[in-house]
Tab-separated table of C-alpha atoms and ligand atoms in Angstrom:
chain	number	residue	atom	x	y	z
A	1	UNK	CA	-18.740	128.691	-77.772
A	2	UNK	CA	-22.182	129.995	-76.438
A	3	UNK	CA	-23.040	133.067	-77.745
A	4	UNK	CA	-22.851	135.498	-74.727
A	5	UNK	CA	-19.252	134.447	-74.915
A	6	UNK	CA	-17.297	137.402	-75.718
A	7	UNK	CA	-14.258	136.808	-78.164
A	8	UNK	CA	-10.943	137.952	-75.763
A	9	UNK	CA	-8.986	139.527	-78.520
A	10	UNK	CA	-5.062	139.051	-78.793
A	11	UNK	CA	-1.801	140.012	-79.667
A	12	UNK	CA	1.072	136.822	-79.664
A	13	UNK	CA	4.469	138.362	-79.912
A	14	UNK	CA	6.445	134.824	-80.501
A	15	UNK	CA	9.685	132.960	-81.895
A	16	UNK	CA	8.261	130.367	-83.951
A	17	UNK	CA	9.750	127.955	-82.765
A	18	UNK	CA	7.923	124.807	-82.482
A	19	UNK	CA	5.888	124.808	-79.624
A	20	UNK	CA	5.192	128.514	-80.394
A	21	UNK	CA	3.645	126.785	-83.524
A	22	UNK	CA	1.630	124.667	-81.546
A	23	UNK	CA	0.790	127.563	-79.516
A	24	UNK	CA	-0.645	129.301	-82.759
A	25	UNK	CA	-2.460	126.121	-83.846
A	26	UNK	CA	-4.379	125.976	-80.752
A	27	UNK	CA	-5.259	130.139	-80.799
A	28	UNK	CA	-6.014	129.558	-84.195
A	29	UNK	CA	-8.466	126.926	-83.158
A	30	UNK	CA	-9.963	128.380	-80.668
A	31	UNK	CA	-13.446	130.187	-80.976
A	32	UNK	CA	-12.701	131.685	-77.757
A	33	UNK	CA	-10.137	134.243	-79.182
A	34	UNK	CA	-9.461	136.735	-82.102
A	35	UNK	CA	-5.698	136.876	-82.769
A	36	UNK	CA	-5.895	140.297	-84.142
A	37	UNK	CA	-2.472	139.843	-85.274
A	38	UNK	CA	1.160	138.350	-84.801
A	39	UNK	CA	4.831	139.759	-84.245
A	40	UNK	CA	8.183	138.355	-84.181
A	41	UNK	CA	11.062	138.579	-81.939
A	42	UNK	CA	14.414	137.020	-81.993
A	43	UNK	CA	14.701	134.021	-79.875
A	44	UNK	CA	14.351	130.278	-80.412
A	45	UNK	CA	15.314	131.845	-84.523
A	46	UNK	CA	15.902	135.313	-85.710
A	47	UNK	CA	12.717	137.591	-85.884
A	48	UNK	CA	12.770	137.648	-89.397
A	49	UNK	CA	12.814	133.434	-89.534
A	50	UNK	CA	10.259	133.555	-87.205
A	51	UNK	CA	7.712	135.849	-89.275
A	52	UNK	CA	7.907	133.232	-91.777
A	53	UNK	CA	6.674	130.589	-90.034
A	54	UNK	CA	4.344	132.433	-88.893
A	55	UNK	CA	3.362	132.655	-92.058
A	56	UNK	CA	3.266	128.807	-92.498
A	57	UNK	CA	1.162	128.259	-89.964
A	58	UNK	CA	-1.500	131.483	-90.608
A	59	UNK	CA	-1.702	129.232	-94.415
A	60	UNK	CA	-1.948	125.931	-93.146
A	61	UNK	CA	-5.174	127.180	-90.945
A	62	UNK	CA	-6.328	129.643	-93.858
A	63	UNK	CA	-5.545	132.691	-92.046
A	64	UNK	CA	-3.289	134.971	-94.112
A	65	UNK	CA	-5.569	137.230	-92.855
A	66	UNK	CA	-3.988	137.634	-90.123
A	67	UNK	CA	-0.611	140.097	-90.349
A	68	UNK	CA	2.394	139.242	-89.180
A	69	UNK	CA	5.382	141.514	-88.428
A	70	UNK	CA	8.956	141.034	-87.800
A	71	UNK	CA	10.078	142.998	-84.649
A	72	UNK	CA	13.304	142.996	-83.201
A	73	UNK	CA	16.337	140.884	-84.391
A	74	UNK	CA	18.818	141.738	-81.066
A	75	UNK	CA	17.730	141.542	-77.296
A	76	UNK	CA	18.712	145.218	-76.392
A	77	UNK	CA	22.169	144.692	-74.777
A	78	UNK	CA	23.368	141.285	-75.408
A	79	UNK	CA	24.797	139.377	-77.701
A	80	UNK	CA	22.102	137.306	-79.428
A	81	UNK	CA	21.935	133.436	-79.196
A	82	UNK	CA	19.283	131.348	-80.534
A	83	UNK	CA	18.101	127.903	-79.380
A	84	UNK	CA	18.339	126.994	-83.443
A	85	UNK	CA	19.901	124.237	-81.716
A	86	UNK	CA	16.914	122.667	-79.928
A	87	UNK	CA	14.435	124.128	-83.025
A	88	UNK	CA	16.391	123.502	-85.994
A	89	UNK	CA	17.764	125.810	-87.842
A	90	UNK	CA	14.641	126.600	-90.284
A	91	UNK	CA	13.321	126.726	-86.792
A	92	UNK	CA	10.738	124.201	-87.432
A	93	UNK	CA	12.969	121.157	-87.018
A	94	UNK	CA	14.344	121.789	-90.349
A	95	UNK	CA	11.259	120.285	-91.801
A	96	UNK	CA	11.861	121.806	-94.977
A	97	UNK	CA	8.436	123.586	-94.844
A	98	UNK	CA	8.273	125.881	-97.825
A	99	UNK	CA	7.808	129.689	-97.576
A	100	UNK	CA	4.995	131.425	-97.899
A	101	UNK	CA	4.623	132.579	-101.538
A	102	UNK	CA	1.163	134.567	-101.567
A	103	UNK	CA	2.522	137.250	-98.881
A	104	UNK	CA	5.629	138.363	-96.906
A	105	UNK	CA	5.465	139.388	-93.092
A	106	UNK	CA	5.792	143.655	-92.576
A	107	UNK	CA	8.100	145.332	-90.800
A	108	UNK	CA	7.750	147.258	-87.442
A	109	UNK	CA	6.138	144.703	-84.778
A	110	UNK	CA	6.844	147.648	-81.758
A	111	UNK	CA	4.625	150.037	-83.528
A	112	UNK	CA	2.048	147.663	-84.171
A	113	UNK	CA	1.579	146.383	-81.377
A	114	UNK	CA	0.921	150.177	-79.277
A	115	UNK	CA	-0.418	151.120	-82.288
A	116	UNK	CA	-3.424	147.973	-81.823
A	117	UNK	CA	-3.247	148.988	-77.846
A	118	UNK	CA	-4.128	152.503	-78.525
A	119	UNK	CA	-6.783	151.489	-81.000
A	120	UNK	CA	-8.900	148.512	-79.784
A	121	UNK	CA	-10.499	148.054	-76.527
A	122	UNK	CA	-9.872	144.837	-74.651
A	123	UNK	CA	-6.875	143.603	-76.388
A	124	UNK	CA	-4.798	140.902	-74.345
A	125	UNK	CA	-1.094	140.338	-74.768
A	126	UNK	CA	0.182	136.584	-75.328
A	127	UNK	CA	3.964	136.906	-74.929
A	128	UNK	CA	5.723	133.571	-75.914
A	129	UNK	CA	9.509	134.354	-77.024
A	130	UNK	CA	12.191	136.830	-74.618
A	131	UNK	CA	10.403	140.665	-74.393
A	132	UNK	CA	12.610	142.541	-76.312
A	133	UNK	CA	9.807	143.876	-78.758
A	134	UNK	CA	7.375	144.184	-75.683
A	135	UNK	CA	10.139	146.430	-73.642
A	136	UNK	CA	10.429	148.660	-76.739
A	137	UNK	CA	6.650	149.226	-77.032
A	138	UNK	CA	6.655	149.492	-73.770
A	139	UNK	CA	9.329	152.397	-73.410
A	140	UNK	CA	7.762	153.998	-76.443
A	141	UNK	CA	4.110	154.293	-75.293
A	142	UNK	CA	3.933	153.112	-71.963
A	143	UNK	CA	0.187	154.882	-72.356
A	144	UNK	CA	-0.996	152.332	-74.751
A	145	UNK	CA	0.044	149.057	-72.132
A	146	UNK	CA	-2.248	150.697	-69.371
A	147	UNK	CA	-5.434	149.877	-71.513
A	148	UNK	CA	-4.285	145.771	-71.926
A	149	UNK	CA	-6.705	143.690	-70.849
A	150	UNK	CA	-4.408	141.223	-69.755
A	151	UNK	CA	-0.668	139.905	-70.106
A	152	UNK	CA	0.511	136.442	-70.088
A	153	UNK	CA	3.980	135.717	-70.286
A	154	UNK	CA	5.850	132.150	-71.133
A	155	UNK	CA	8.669	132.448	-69.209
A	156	UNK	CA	10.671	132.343	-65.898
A	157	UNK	CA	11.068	129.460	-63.433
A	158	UNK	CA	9.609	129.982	-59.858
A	159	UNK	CA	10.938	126.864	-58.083
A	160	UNK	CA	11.672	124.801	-61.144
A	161	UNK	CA	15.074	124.434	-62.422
A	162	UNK	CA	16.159	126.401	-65.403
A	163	UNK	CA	16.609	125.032	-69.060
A	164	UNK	CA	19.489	127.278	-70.103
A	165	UNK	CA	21.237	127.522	-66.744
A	166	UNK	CA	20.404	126.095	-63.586
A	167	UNK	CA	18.228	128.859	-62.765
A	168	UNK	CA	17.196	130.329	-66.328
A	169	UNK	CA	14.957	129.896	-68.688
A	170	UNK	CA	15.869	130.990	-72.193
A	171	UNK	CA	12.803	133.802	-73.064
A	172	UNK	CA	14.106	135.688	-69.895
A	173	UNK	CA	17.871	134.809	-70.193
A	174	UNK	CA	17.752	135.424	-74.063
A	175	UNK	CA	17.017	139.213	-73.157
A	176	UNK	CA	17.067	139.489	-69.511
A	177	UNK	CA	17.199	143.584	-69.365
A	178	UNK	CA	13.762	143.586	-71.894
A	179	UNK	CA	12.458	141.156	-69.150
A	180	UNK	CA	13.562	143.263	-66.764
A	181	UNK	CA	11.815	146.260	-68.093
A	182	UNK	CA	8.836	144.812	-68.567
A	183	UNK	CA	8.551	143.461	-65.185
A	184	UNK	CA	9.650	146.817	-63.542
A	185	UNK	CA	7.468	149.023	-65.697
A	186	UNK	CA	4.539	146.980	-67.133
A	187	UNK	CA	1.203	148.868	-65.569
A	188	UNK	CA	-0.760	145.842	-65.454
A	189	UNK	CA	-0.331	142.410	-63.413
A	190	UNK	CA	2.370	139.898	-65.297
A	191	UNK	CA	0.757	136.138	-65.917
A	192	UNK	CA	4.145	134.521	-65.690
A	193	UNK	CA	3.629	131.024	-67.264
A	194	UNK	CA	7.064	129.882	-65.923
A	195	UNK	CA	9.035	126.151	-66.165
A	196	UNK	CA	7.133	125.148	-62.955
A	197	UNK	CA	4.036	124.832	-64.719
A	198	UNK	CA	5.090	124.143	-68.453
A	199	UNK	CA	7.153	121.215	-67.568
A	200	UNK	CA	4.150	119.162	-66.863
A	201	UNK	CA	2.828	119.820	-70.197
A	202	UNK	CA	4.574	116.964	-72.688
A	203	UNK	CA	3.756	115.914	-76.005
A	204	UNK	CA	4.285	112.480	-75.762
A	205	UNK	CA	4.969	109.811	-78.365
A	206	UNK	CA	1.526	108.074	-77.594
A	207	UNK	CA	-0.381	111.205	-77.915
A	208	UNK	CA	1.382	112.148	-81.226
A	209	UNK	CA	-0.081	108.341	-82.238
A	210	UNK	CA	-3.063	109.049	-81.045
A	211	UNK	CA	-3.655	112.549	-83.406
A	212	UNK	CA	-2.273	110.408	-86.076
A	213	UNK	CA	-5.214	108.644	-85.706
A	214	UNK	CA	-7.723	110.521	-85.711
A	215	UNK	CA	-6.501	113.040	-87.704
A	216	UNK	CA	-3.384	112.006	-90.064
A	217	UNK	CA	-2.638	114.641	-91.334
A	218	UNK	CA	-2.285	116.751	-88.618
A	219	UNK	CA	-0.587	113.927	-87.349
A	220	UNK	CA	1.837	114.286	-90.319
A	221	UNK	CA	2.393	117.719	-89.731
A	222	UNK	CA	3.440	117.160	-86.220
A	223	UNK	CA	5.792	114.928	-86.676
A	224	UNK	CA	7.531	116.923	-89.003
A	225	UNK	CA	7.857	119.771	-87.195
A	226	UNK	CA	8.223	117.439	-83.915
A	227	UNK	CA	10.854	115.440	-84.466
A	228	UNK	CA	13.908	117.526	-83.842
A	229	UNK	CA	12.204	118.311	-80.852
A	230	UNK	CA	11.629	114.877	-79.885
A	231	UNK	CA	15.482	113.762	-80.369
A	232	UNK	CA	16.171	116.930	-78.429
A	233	UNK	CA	14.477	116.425	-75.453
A	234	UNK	CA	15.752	112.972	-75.069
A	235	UNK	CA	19.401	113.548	-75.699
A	236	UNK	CA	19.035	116.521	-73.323
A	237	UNK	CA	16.581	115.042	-70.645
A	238	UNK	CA	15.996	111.808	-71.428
A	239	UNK	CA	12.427	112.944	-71.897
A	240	UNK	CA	10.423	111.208	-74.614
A	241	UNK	CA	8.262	113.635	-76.301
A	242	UNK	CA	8.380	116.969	-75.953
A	243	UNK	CA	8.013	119.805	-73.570
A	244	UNK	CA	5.406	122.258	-75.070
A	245	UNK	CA	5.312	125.350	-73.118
A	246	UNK	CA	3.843	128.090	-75.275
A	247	UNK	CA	0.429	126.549	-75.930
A	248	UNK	CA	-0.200	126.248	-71.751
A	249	UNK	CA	0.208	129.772	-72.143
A	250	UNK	CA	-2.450	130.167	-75.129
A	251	UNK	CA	-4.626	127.502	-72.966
A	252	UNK	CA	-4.501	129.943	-69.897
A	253	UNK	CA	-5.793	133.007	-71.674
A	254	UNK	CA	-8.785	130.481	-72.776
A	255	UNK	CA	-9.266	129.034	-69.501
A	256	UNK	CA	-7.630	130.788	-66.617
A	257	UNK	CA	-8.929	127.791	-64.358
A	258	UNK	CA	-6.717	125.697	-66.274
A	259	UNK	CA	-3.436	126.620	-63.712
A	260	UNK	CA	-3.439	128.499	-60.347
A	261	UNK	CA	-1.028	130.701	-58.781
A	262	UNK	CA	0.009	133.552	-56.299
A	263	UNK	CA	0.582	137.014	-56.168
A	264	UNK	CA	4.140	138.349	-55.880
A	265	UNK	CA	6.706	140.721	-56.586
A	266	UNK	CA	8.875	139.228	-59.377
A	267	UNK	CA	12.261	140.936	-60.775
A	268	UNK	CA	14.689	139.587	-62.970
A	269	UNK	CA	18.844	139.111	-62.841
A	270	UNK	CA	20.907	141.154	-65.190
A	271	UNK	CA	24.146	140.564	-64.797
A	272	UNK	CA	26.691	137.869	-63.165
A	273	UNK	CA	26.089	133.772	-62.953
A	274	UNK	CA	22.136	133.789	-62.436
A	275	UNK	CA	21.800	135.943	-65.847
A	276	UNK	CA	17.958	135.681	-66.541
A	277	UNK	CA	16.757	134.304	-63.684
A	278	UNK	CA	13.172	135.094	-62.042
A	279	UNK	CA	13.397	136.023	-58.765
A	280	UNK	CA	9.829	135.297	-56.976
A	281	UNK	CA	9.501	137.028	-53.354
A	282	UNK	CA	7.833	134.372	-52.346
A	283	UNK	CA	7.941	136.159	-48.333
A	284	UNK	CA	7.546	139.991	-49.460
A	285	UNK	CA	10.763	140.551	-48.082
A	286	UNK	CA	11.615	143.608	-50.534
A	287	UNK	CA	8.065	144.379	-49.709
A	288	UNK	CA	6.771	145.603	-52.723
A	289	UNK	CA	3.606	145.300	-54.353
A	290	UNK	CA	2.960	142.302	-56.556
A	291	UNK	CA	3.562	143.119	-60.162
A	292	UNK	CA	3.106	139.158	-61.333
A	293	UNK	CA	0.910	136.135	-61.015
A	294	UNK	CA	3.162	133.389	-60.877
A	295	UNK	CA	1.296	130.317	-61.656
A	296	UNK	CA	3.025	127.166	-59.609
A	297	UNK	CA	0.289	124.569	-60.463
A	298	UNK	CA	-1.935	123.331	-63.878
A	299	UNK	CA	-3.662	120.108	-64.657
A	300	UNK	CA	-1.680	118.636	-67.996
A	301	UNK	CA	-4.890	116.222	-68.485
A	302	UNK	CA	-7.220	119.427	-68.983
A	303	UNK	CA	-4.982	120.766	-70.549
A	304	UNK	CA	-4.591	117.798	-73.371
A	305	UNK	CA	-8.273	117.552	-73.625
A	306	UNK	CA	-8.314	121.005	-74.782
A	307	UNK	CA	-5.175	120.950	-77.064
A	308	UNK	CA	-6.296	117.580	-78.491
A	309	UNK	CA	-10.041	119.055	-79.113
A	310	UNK	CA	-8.826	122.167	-80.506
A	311	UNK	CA	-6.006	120.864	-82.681
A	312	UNK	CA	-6.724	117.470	-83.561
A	313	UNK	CA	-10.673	117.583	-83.204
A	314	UNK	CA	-10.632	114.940	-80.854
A	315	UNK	CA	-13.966	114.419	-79.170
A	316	UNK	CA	-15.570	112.958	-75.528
A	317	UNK	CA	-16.206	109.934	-74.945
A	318	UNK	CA	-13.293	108.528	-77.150
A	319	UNK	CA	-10.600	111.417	-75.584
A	320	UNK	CA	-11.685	111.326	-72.288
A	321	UNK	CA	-11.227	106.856	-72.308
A	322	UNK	CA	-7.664	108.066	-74.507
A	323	UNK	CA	-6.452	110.044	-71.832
A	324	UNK	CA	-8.016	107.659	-68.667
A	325	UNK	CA	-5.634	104.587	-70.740
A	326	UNK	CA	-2.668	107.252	-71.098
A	327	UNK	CA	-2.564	109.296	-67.957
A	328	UNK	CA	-4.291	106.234	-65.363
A	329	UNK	CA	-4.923	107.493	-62.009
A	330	UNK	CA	-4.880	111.311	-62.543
A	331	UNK	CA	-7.844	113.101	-61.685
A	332	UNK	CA	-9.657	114.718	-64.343
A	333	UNK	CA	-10.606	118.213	-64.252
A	334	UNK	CA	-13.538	117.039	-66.092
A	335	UNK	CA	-15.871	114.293	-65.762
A	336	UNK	CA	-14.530	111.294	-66.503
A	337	UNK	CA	-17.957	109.820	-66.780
A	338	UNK	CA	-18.297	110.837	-70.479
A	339	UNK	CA	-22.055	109.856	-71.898
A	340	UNK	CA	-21.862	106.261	-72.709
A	341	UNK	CA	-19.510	105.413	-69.797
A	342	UNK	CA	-20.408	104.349	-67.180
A	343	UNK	CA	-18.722	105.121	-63.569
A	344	UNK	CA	-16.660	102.375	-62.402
B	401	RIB	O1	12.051	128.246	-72.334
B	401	RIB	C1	11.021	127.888	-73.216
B	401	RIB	C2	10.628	129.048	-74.064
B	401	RIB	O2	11.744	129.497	-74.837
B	401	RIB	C3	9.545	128.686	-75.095
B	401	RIB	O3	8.769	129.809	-75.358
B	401	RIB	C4	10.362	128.319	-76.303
B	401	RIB	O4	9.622	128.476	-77.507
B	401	RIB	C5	11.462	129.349	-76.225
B	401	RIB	O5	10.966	130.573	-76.757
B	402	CA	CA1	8.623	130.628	-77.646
């Protein structure tokens, strides 16, 4: 990082989860950001599961530092259902990863998080699980949102297709009225890191060999907490790997050149057969003003080059020849002619 780089600092309000793991190892990792703390909403497991492995992760990177606090363990009308059964039910794949013994996550994520908005300048909101703690916050202090430097959401699906309907994906159909809320009252522009975009982003067999590699054992790690995942995605999909959407979303806030976008009005369904969907006015037909940035294209080799540097300390010239053999043909958003290679 060169040093007129200025540290963005960040909230992540999360379900760990295991991508929003991955999502937290690459912050972590990241010189670029100062996670100034984490919260926990029910989602992928309940808030309280969640805070824990929070927890596991803050250890494994030496940052119990870092507080964590359980939020909310209901979305704030319906009925609560997990996706324990894509995560496992420890929500880490059921790796058996053992609790955190030298702390314990606090209570009261709402009031930490507009209590951090009111207090620090320049503090950026990573959402990665549904928004029920972010609508509370929201309703409680809507002051303290105006002074966010920026918001980036994982969720939604523009012109995707959804992952827990045909048009929903589970952050916004998990609590669809906190999503909602947010997107009807937030003050600032919504980064909506929907399905179109985090579809593209798969952790894939070869790439889990190739962090195994050169790093074992964060390659051990992985798999643990990957293979539920894995077995998963190809029952469900056929998909070998795994989808990882929250760490695009991390990636984004790093390096907004990383996806691209448009402007629009976004609102999301309440009620009926299209619960939780995202509905993009792509034509400004209800003509009102854009309250999102729906981002509709990324570049999943950048995006590895970063994850794999961050998390597995992979390095040019070897990772850029890795990915060339493993992604042939794409176009690298960086050069391909790494020193001691030359062009072809
Ligand atoms: O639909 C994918 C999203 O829902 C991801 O954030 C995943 O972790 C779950 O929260
Ligand atoms: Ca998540």
């Amino acid at each position: 990082m060169n040093a007129e780089m200025k540290r963005k600092n960040v909230l992540i309000d999360c379900d760990p989860g295991i991508d929003d793991c991955l999502a937290l190892m690459l912050a972590l990792q990241s010189p670029e950001l100062n996670v100034l703390g984490i919260t926990t909403v029910c989602g992928n497991v309940p808030a309280s599961q969640g805070a824990k492995n929070a927890l596991k992760v803050l250890k494994r990177y030496g940052r119990l530092d870092i507080p964590v606090y359980t939020g909310e363990e209901h979305p704030l009308k319906r009925e609560y259902i997990s996706a324990q059964d894509t995560h496992g039910e420890d929500g880490l794949g059921d790796s058996g990863i053992p609790d955190v013994a030298e702390t314990v996550p606090m209570q009261g994520a709402v009031d930490f998080l507009n209590q951090t908005l009111k207090d620090r300048e320049d503090v950026s909101v990573i959402a990665l699980g549904p928004l029920t703690n972010i609508a509370l916050a929201l309703e409680k202090k809507p002051e303290a949102w105006k002074r966010t430097q920026a918001f980036v959401s994982m969720g939604g699906s523009f012109k995707s297709f959804g992952n827990c309907s045909p048009v929903a994906e589970y952050n916004y159909w998990c609590d669809p009225d906190a999503a909602a809320y947010v997107y009807r009252n937030l003050p600032v522009k919504i980064h909506m890191v929907g399905l179109d975009v985090t579809r593209r982003i798969v952790l894939r067999p070869d790439l889990l060999e190739y962090i195994s590699q050169i790093s074992p054992q964060e390659g051990e790690f992985l798999r643990k907490i990957t293979r539920f995942y894995f077995d998963f995605h190809w029952v469900q999909e056929e998909v070998l790997g795994c989808v990882i959407n929250d760490p695009l979303a991390v990636a984004y806030l790093i390096d907004p050149s990383l996806c691209s976008g448009i402007d629009l009005y976004t609102d999301i369904v309440t009620e009926g057969i299209a619960l939780g969907q995202s509905v993009c006015d792509e034509k400004g037909i209800w003509k009102k003003k854009p309250n999102s940035h729906v981002l509709t294209q990324t570049d999943p080799v950048r995006f590895m080059h970063l994850f794999l540097e961050r998390t597995a300390g992979a390095r040019d010239p070897q990772l850029s020849r890795v990915l060339g053999q493993l992604y042939p043909g794409e176009r690298f958003g960086f050069s391909l002619f790494a020193e001691g290679r030359e062009a072809e």
